[in-house]
Short mmCIF file of C-alpha atoms and ligand atoms in Angstrom, two decimals:
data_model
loop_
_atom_site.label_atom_id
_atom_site.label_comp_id
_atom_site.label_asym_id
_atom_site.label_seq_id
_atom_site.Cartn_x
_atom_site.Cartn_y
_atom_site.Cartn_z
CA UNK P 1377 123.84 111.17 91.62
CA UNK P 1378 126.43 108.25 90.85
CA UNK P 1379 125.51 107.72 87.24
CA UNK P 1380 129.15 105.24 86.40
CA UNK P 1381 127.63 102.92 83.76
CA UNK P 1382 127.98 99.21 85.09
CA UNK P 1383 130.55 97.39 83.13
CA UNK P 1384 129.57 93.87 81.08
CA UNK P 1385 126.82 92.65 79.25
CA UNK P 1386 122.99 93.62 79.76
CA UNK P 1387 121.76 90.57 81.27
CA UNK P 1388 118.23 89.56 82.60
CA UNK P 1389 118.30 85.76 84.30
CA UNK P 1390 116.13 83.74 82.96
CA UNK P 1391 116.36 81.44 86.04
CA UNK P 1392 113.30 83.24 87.31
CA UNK P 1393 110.97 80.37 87.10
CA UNK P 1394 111.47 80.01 90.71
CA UNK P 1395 110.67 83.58 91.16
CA UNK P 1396 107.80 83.19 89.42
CA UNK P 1397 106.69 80.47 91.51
CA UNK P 1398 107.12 82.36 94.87
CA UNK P 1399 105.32 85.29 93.68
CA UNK P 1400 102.65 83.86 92.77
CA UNK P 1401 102.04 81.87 95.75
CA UNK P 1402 102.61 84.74 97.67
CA UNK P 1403 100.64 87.25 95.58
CA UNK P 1404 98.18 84.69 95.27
CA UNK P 1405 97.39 84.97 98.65
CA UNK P 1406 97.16 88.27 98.91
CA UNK P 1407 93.53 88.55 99.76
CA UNK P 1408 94.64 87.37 103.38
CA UNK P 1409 96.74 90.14 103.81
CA UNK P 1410 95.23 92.24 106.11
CA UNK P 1411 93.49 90.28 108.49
CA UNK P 1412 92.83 93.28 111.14
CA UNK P 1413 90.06 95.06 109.83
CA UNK P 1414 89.26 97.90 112.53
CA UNK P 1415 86.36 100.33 112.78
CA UNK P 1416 87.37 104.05 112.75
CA UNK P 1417 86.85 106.08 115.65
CA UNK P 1418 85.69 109.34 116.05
CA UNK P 1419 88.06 111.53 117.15
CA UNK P 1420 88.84 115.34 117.96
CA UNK P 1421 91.37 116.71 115.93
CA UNK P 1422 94.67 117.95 117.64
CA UNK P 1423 95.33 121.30 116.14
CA UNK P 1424 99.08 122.16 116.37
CA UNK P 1425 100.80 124.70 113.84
CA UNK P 1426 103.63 122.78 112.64
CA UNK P 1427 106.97 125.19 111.98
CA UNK P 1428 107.82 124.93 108.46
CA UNK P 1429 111.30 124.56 108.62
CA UNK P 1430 113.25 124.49 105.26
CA UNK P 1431 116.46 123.24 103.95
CA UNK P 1432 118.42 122.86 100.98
CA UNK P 1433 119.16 119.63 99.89
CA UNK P 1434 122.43 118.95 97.74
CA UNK P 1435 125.09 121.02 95.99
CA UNK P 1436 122.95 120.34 93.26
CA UNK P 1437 119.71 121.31 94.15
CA UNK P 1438 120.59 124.01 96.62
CA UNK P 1439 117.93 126.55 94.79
CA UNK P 1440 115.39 123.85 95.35
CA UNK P 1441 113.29 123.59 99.22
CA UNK P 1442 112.31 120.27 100.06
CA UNK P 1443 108.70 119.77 102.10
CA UNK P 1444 108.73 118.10 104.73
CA UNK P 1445 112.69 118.84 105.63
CA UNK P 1446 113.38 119.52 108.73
CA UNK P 1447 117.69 119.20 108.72
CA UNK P 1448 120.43 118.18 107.05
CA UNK P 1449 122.80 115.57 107.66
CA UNK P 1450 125.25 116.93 105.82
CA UNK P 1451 128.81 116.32 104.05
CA UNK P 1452 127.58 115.21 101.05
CA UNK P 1453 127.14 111.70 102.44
CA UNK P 1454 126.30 108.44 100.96
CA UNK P 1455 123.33 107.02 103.46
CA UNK P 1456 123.53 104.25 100.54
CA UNK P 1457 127.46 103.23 100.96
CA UNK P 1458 128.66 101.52 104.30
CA UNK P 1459 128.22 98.34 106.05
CA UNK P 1460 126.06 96.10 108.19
CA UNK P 1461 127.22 95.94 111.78
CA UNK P 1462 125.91 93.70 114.42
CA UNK P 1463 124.13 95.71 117.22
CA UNK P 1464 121.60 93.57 119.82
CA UNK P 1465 120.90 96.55 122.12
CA UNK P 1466 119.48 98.61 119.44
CA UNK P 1467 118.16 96.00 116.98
CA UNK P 1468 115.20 95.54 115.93
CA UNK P 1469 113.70 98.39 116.23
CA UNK P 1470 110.22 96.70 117.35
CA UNK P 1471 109.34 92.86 118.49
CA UNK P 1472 107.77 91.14 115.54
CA UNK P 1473 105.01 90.22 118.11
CA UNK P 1474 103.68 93.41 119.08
CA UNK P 1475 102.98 94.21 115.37
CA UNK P 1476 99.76 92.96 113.90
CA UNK P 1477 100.36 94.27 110.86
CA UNK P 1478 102.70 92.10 109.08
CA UNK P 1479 101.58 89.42 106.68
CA UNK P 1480 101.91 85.88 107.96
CA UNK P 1481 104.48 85.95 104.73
CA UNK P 1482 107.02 87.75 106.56
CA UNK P 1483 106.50 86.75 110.26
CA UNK P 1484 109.38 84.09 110.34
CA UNK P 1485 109.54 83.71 114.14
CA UNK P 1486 106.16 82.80 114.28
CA UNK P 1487 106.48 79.92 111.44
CA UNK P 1488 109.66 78.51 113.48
CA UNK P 1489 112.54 80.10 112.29
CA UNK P 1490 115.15 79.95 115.15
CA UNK P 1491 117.85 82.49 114.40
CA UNK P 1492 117.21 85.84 115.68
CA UNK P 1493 120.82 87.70 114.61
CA UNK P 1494 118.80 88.79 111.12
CA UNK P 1495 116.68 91.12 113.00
CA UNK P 1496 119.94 93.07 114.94
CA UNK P 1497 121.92 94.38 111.92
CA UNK P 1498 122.16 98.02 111.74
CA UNK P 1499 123.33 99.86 108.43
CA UNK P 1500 126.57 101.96 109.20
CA UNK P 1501 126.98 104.23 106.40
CA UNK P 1502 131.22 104.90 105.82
CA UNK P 1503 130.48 109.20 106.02
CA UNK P 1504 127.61 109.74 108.31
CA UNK P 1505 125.28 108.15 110.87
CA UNK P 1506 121.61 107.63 109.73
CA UNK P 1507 119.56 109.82 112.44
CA UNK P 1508 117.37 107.20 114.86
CA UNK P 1509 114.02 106.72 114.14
CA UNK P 1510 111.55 108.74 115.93
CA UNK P 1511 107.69 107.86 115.09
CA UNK P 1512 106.25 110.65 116.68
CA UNK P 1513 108.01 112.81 115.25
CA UNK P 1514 107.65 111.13 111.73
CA UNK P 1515 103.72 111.68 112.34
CA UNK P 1516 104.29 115.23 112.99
CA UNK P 1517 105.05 115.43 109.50
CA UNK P 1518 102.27 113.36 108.37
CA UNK P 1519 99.52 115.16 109.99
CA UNK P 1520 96.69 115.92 107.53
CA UNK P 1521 98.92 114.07 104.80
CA UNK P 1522 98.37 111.18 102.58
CA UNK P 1523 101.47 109.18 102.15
CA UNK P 1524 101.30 106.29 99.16
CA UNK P 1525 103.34 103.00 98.32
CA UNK P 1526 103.00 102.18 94.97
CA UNK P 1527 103.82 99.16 93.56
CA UNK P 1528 104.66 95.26 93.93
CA UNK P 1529 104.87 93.07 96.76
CA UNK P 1530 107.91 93.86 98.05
CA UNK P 1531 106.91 97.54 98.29
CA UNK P 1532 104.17 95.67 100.10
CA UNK P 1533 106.76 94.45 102.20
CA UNK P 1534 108.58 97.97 102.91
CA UNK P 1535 105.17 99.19 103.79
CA UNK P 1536 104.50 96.56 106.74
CA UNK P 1537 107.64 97.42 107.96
CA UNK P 1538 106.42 101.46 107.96
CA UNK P 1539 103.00 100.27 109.81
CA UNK P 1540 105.17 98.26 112.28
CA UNK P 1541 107.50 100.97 112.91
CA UNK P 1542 104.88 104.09 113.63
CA UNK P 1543 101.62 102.18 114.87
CA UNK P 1544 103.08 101.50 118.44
CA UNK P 1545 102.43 105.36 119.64
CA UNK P 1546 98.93 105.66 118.24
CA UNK P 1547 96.38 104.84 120.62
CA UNK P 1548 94.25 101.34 119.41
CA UNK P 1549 91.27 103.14 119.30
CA UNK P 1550 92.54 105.63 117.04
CA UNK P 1551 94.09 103.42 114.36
CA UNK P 1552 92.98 101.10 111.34
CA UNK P 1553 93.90 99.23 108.39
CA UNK P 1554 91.30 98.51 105.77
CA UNK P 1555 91.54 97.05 102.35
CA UNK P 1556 89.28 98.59 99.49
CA UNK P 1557 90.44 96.89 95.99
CA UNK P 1558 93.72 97.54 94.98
CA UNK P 1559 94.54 99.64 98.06
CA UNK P 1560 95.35 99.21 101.90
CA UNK P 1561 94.78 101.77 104.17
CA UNK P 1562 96.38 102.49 107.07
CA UNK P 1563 94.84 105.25 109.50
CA UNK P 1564 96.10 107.29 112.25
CA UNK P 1565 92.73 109.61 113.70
CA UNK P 1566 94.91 111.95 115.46
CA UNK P 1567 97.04 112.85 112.57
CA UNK P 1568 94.13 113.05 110.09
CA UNK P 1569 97.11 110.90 108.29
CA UNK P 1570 97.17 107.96 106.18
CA UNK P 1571 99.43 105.30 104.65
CA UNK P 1572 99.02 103.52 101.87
CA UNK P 1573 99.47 100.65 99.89
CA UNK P 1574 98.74 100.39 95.97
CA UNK P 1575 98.84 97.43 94.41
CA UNK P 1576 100.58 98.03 90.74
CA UNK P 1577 103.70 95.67 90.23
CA UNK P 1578 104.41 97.50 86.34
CA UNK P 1579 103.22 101.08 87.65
CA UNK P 1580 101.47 101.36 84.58
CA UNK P 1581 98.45 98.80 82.97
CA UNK P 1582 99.07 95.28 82.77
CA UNK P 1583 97.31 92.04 83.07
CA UNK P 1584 98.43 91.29 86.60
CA UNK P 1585 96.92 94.25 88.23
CA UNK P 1586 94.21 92.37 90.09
CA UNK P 1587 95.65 91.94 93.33
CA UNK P 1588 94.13 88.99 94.07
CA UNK P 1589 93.62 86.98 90.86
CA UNK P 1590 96.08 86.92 88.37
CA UNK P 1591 98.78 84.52 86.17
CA UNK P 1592 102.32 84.85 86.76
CA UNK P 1593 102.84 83.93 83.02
CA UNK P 1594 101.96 85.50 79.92
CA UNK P 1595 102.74 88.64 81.34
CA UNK P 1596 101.57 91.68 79.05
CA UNK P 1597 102.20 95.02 79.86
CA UNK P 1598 100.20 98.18 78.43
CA UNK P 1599 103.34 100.94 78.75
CA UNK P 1600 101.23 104.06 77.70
CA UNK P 1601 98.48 103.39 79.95
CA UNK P 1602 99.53 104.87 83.70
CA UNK P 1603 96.41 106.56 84.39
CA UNK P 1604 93.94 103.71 85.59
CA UNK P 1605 96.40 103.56 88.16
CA UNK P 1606 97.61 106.99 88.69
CA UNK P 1607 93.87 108.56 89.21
CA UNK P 1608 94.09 106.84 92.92
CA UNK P 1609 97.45 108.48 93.47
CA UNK P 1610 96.60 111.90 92.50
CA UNK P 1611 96.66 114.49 95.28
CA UNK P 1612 99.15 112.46 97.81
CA UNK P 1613 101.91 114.00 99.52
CA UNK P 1614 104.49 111.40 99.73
CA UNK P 1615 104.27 108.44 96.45
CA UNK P 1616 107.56 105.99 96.98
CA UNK P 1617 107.46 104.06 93.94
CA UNK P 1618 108.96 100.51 92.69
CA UNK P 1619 108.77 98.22 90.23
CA UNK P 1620 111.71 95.86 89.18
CA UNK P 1621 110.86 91.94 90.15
CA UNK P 1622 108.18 91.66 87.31
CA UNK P 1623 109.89 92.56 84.71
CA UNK P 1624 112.02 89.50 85.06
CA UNK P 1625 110.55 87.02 82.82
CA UNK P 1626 113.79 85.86 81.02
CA UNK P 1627 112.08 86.37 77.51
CA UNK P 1628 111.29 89.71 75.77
CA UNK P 1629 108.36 91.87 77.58
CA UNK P 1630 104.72 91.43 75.46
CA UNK P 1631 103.27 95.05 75.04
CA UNK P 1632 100.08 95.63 74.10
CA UNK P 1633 99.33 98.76 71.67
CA UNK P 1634 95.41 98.78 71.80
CA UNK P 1635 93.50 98.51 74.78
CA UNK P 1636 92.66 95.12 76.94
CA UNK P 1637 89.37 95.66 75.60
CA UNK P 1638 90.09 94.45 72.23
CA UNK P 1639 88.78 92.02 70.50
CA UNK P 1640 92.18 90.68 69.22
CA UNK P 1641 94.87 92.32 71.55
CA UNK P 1642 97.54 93.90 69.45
CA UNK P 1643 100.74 93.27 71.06
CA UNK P 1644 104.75 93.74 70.05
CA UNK P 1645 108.04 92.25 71.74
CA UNK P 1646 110.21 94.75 73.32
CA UNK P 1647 113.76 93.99 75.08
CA UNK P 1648 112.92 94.38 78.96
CA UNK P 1649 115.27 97.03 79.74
CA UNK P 1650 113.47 98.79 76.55
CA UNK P 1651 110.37 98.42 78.08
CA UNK P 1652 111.32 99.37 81.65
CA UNK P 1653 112.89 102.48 80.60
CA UNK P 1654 109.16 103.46 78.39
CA UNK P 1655 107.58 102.48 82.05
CA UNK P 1656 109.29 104.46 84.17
CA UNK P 1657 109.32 107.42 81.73
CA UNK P 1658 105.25 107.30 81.50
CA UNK P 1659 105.63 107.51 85.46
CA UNK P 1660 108.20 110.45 85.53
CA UNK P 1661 105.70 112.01 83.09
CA UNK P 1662 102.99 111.26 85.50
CA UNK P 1663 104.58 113.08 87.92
CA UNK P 1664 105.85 115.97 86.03
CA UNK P 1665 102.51 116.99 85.19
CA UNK P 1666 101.05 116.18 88.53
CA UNK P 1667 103.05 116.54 91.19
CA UNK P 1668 104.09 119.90 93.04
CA UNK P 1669 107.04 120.35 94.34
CA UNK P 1670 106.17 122.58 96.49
CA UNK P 1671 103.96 120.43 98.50
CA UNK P 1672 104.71 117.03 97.77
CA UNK P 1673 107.93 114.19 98.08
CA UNK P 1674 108.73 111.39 95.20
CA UNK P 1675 110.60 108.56 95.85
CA UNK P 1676 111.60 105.46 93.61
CA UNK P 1677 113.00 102.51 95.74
CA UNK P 1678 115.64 100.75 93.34
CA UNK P 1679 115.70 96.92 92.67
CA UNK P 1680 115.48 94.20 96.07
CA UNK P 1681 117.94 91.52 95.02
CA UNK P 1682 116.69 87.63 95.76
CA UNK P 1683 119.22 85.04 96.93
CA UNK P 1684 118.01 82.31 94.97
CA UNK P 1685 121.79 80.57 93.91
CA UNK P 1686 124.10 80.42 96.83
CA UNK P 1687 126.80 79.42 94.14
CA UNK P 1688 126.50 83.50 93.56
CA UNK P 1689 128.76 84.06 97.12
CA UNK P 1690 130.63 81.25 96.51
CA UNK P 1691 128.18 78.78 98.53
CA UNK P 1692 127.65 74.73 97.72
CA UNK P 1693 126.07 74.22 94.48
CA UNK P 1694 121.82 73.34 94.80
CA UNK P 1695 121.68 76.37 97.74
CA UNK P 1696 120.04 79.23 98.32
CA UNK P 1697 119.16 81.50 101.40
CA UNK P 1698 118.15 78.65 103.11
CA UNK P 1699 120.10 78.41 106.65
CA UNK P 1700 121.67 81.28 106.04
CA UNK P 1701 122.44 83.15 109.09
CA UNK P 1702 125.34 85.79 108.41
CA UNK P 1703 125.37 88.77 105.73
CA UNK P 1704 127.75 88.49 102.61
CA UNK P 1705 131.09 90.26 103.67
CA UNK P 1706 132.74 91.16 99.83
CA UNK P 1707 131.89 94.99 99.44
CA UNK P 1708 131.72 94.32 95.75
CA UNK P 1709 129.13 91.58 95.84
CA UNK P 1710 126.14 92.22 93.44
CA UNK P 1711 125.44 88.41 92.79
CA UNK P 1712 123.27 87.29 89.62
CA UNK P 1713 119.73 88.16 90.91
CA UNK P 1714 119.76 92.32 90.65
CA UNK P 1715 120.53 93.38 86.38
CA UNK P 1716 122.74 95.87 86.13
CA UNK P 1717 121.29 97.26 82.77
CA UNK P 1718 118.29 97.42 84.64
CA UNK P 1719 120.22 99.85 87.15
CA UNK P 1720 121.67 101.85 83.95
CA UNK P 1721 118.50 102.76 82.98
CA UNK P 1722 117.06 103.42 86.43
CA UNK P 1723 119.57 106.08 86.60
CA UNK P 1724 119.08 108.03 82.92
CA UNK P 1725 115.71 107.96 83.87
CA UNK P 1726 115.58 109.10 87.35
CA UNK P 1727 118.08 112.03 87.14
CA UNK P 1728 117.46 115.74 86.55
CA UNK P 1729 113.45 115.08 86.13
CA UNK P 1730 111.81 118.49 86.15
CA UNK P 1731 109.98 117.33 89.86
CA UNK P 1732 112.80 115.59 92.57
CA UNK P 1733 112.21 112.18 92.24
CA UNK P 1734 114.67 110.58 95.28
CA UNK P 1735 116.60 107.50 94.86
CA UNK P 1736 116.13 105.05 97.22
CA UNK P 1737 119.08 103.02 95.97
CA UNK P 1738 118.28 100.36 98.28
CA UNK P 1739 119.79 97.18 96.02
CA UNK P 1740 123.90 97.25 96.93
CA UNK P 1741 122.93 97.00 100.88
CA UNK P 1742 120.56 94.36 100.43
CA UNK P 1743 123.14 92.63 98.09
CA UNK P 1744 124.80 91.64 101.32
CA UNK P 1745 121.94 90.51 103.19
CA UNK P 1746 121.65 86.49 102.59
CA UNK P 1747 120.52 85.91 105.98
CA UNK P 1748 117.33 88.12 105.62
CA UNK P 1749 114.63 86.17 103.28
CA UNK P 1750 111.55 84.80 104.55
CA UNK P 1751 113.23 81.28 103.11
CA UNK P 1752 111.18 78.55 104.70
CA UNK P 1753 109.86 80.56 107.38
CA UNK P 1754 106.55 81.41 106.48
CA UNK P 1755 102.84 80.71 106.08
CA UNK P 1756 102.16 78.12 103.29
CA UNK P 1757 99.10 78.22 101.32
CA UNK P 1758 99.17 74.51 99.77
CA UNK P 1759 100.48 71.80 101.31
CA UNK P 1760 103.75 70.78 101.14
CA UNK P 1761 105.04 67.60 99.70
CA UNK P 1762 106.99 64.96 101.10
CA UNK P 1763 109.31 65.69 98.94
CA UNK P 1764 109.49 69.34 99.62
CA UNK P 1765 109.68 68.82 102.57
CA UNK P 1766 112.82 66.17 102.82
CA UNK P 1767 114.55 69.41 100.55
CA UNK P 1768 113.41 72.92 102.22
CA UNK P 1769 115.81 74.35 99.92
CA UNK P 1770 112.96 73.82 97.02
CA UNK P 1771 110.15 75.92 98.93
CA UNK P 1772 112.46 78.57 100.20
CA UNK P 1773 111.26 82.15 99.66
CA UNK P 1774 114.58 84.21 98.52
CA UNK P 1775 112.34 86.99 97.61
CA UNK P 1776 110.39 88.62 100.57
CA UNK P 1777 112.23 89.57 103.56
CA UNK P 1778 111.35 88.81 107.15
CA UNK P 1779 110.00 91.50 109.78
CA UNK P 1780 111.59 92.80 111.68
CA UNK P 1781 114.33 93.20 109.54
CA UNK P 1782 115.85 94.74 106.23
CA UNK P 1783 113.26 96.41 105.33
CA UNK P 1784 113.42 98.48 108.69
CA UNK P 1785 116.41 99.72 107.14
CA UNK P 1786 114.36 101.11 103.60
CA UNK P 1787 112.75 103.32 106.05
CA UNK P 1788 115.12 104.37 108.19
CA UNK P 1789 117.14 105.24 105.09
CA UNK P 1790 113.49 106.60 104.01
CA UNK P 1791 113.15 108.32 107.10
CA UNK P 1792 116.45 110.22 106.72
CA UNK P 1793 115.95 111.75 102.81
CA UNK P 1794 112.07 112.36 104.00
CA UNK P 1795 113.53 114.17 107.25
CA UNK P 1796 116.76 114.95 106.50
CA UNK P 1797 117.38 115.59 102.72
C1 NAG U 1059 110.81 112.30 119.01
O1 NAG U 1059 110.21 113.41 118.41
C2 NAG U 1059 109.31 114.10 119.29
C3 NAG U 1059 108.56 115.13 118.45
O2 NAG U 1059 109.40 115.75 117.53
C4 NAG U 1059 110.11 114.69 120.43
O3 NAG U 1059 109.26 115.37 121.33
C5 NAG U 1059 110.83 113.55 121.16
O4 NAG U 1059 111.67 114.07 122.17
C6 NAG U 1059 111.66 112.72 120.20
N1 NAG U 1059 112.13 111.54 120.89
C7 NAG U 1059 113.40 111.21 120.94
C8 NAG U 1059 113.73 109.97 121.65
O5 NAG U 1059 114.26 111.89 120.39
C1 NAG U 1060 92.48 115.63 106.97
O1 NAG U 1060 93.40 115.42 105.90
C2 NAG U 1060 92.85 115.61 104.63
C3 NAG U 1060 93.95 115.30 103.62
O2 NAG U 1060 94.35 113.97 103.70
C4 NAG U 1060 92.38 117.04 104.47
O3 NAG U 1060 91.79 117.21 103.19
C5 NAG U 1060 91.38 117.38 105.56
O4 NAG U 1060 91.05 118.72 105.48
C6 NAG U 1060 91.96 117.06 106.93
N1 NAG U 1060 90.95 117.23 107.94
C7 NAG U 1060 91.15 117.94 109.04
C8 NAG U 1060 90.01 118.01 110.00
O5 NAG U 1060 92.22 118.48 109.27
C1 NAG U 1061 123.02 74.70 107.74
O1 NAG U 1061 124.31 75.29 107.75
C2 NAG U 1061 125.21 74.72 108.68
C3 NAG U 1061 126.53 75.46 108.59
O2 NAG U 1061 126.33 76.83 108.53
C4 NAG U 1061 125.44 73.24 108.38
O3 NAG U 1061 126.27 72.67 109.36
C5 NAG U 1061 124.09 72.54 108.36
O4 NAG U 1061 124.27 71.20 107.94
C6 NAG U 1061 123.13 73.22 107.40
N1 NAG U 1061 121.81 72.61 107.53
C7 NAG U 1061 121.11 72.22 106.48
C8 NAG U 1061 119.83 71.53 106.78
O5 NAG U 1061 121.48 72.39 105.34
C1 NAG U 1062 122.99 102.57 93.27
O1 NAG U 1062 124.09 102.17 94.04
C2 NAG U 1062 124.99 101.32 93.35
C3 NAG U 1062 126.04 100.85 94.35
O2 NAG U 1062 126.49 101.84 95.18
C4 NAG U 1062 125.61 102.11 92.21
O3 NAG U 1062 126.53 101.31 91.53
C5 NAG U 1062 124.49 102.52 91.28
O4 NAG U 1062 124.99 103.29 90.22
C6 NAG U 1062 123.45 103.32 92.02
N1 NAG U 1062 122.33 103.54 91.15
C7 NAG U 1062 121.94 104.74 90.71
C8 NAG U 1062 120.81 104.78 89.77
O5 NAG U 1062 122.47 105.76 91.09
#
């Protein structure tokens, strides 16, 4: 793993009042997420033997067998490193029509957005080729399996995308999605598989853990608490983590020491990069002692960047991703919206854990991509104002990413170190 400390200052922006203000309106909402509720079938179970195949996986880890593997794609290559390149015949990789299962959030076409190019960008790596998607054969692998997103809304986000790409070759009777709490289910009958959805934007115990209900401010975070969460995860095959967007409050983090319970809640200020590191050590802990490797896949997806200044790629001053219809071209662009430190500490944390956690180091590609934000294209909750409405650029969601679109590419990428490692 690429460990090269970033150069500069740790910095954390506090411009993210306006990221505040989309998530909540978009988390807020969240209780309308799944609005396909679907009674399971009964259904014979297909009994194939699937062939364990098994390969080694880096240099690095060559003593260490991967489930799930099933080849390599060799060289050593960087899936993470390359470019977008414009590809209509291939792209997207399903109509955002024949998917029910994205959130009126992310379904841009349908809320007017008139571009289409967004959708037919493919990620070239500069070493390799990613292998194409194949659903079926992505179930094979699932069959009898649990698979688990854990995390905020953009996880949320990567999810739909999942649903959208492997529902089309189950039969409808023999699929659901069902919400119970914190969790969305999605069922395949013939697979005896499942993939979920668990809402938990700090990983561990916080005060914005109700899906539904909660305050974007006043954030307070309980960092030694992971296993109110964690006791839903237990047993599942394939957990891809996140947690980054939260953390953003441009002050320090509030922890609390006691429990929520308290009368008077005890709570300390911690830098965020402080208190991100304790976080994501409680979940590599988590994991440690409950994971096997033998059976089961980690992965942590690193940091979506928002395009929320356009002044970042050397746009007009007052924009953002509104109207933006191309990808950034400078290789080097990392704009103001993804920390750096933040990256630093992913990495110390993340390497040589005693169970493979994989990097889904998802934030330098999505750097580029501008053009791909839900911006104005979306279902609003409230009204908007006249005044909102004579400036779209106020309302625009730089955040969340249409589907189809980037996050196709988190799974393909996905996809390849689940398939390929
Ligand atoms: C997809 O995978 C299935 C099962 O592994 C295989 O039978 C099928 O030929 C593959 N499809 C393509 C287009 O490669
Ligand atoms: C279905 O999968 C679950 C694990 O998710 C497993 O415990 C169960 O035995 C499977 N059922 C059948 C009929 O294969
Ligand atoms: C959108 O961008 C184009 C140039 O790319 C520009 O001509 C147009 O005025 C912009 N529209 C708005 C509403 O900002
Ligand atoms: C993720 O990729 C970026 C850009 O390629 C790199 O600078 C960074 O170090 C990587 N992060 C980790 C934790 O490896």
């Amino acid at each position: 793993m690429n460990l090269t400390p970033f150069l500069g200052k740790p910095r954390l922006y506090p411009c993210l009042l306006f990221v505040a203000f989309i998530t909540f309106t978009t988390i807020f909402s969240g209780h309308n997420l799944i609005y396909i509720l679907r009674q399971q079938f009964d259904h014979t179970q297909q009994e194939v033997e699937q062939p364990k195949q098994q390969h080694p996986r880096s240099e690095k880890e060559k003593d260490v067998t991967l489930p799930f593997s099933g080849g390599e794609i060799g060289g050593g290559c960087n899936i993470f490193e390359g470019r977008w390149v414009f590809e209509k015949e291939s792209r997207p990789l399903y109509d955002e029509g024949e998917c029910p299962y994205i959130q009126p959030q992310l379904t841009c076409q349908a809320y007017g957005r008139p571009d289409k190019e967004y959708q037919q960008r493919r990620w070239q790596p500069h070493s390799c080729s990613l292998p194409s998607f194949n659903a079926t054969s992505m179930w094979e692998r699932l069959r009898g399996k649990r698979m688990m997103f854990v995390g905020d809304s953009l996880n949320r986000n990567q999810f739909a995308s999942l649903i959208c790409l492997l529902h089309s070759v189950i039969p409808e009777s023999a699929k659901s999605m069902q919400t119970v709490n914190s969790i969305i289910v999605f069922r395949a009958e013939e697979y005896n598989a499942t993939i979920e959805f668990y809402w938990a934007p700090f990983l561990v115990e916080s005060n914005a853990d109700n899906a539904v209900v909660h305050r974007i401010q006043d954030r307070i975070v309980r960092i030694g608490s992971i296993k109110k969460h964690a006791q839903h995860w237990k047993g599942v095959d394939i957990l891809v983590f996140n947690t980054y967007l939260w953390w953003l409050t441009g002050f320090k983090m509030k922890i609390l020491r006691g429990s929520f319970k308290d009368k008077k809640l005890d709570i300390i200020e911690m830098e965020t990069e402080e208190a991100y590191h304790m976080a994501l050590k409680k979940m590599v802990k988590w994991v440690e002692k409950n994971v096997d490797p033998q059976k089961s896949r980690v992965f942590f997806v690193t940091m979506s960047p928002s395009h929320s200044t356009s002044m970042d790629w050397g746009g007009e001053a007052g924009g953002n991703c509104y109207n933006q219809t191309t990808p950034i071209e400078d290789p080097r662009y990392w704009g103001s919206s993804s920390s750096k430190s933040m990256m630093v500490v992913i990495g110390k944390v993340l390497s040589n854990t005693k169970v493979p956690i994989t990097l889904l180091n998802i934030t330098q590609l999505s750097e580029y991509r501008k053009d791909a934000h839900s911006s104005i294209y979306k279902k609003q909750w409230n009204p908007l104002t006249p005044q909102q409405l004579a400036n779209p650029v106020t309302y625009a969601d730089c955040i969340h990413w249409c589907l189809p679109g980037l996050p196709d590419t988190w799974n393909e990428l996905l996809y390849t170190k689940l398939l390929f490692p």
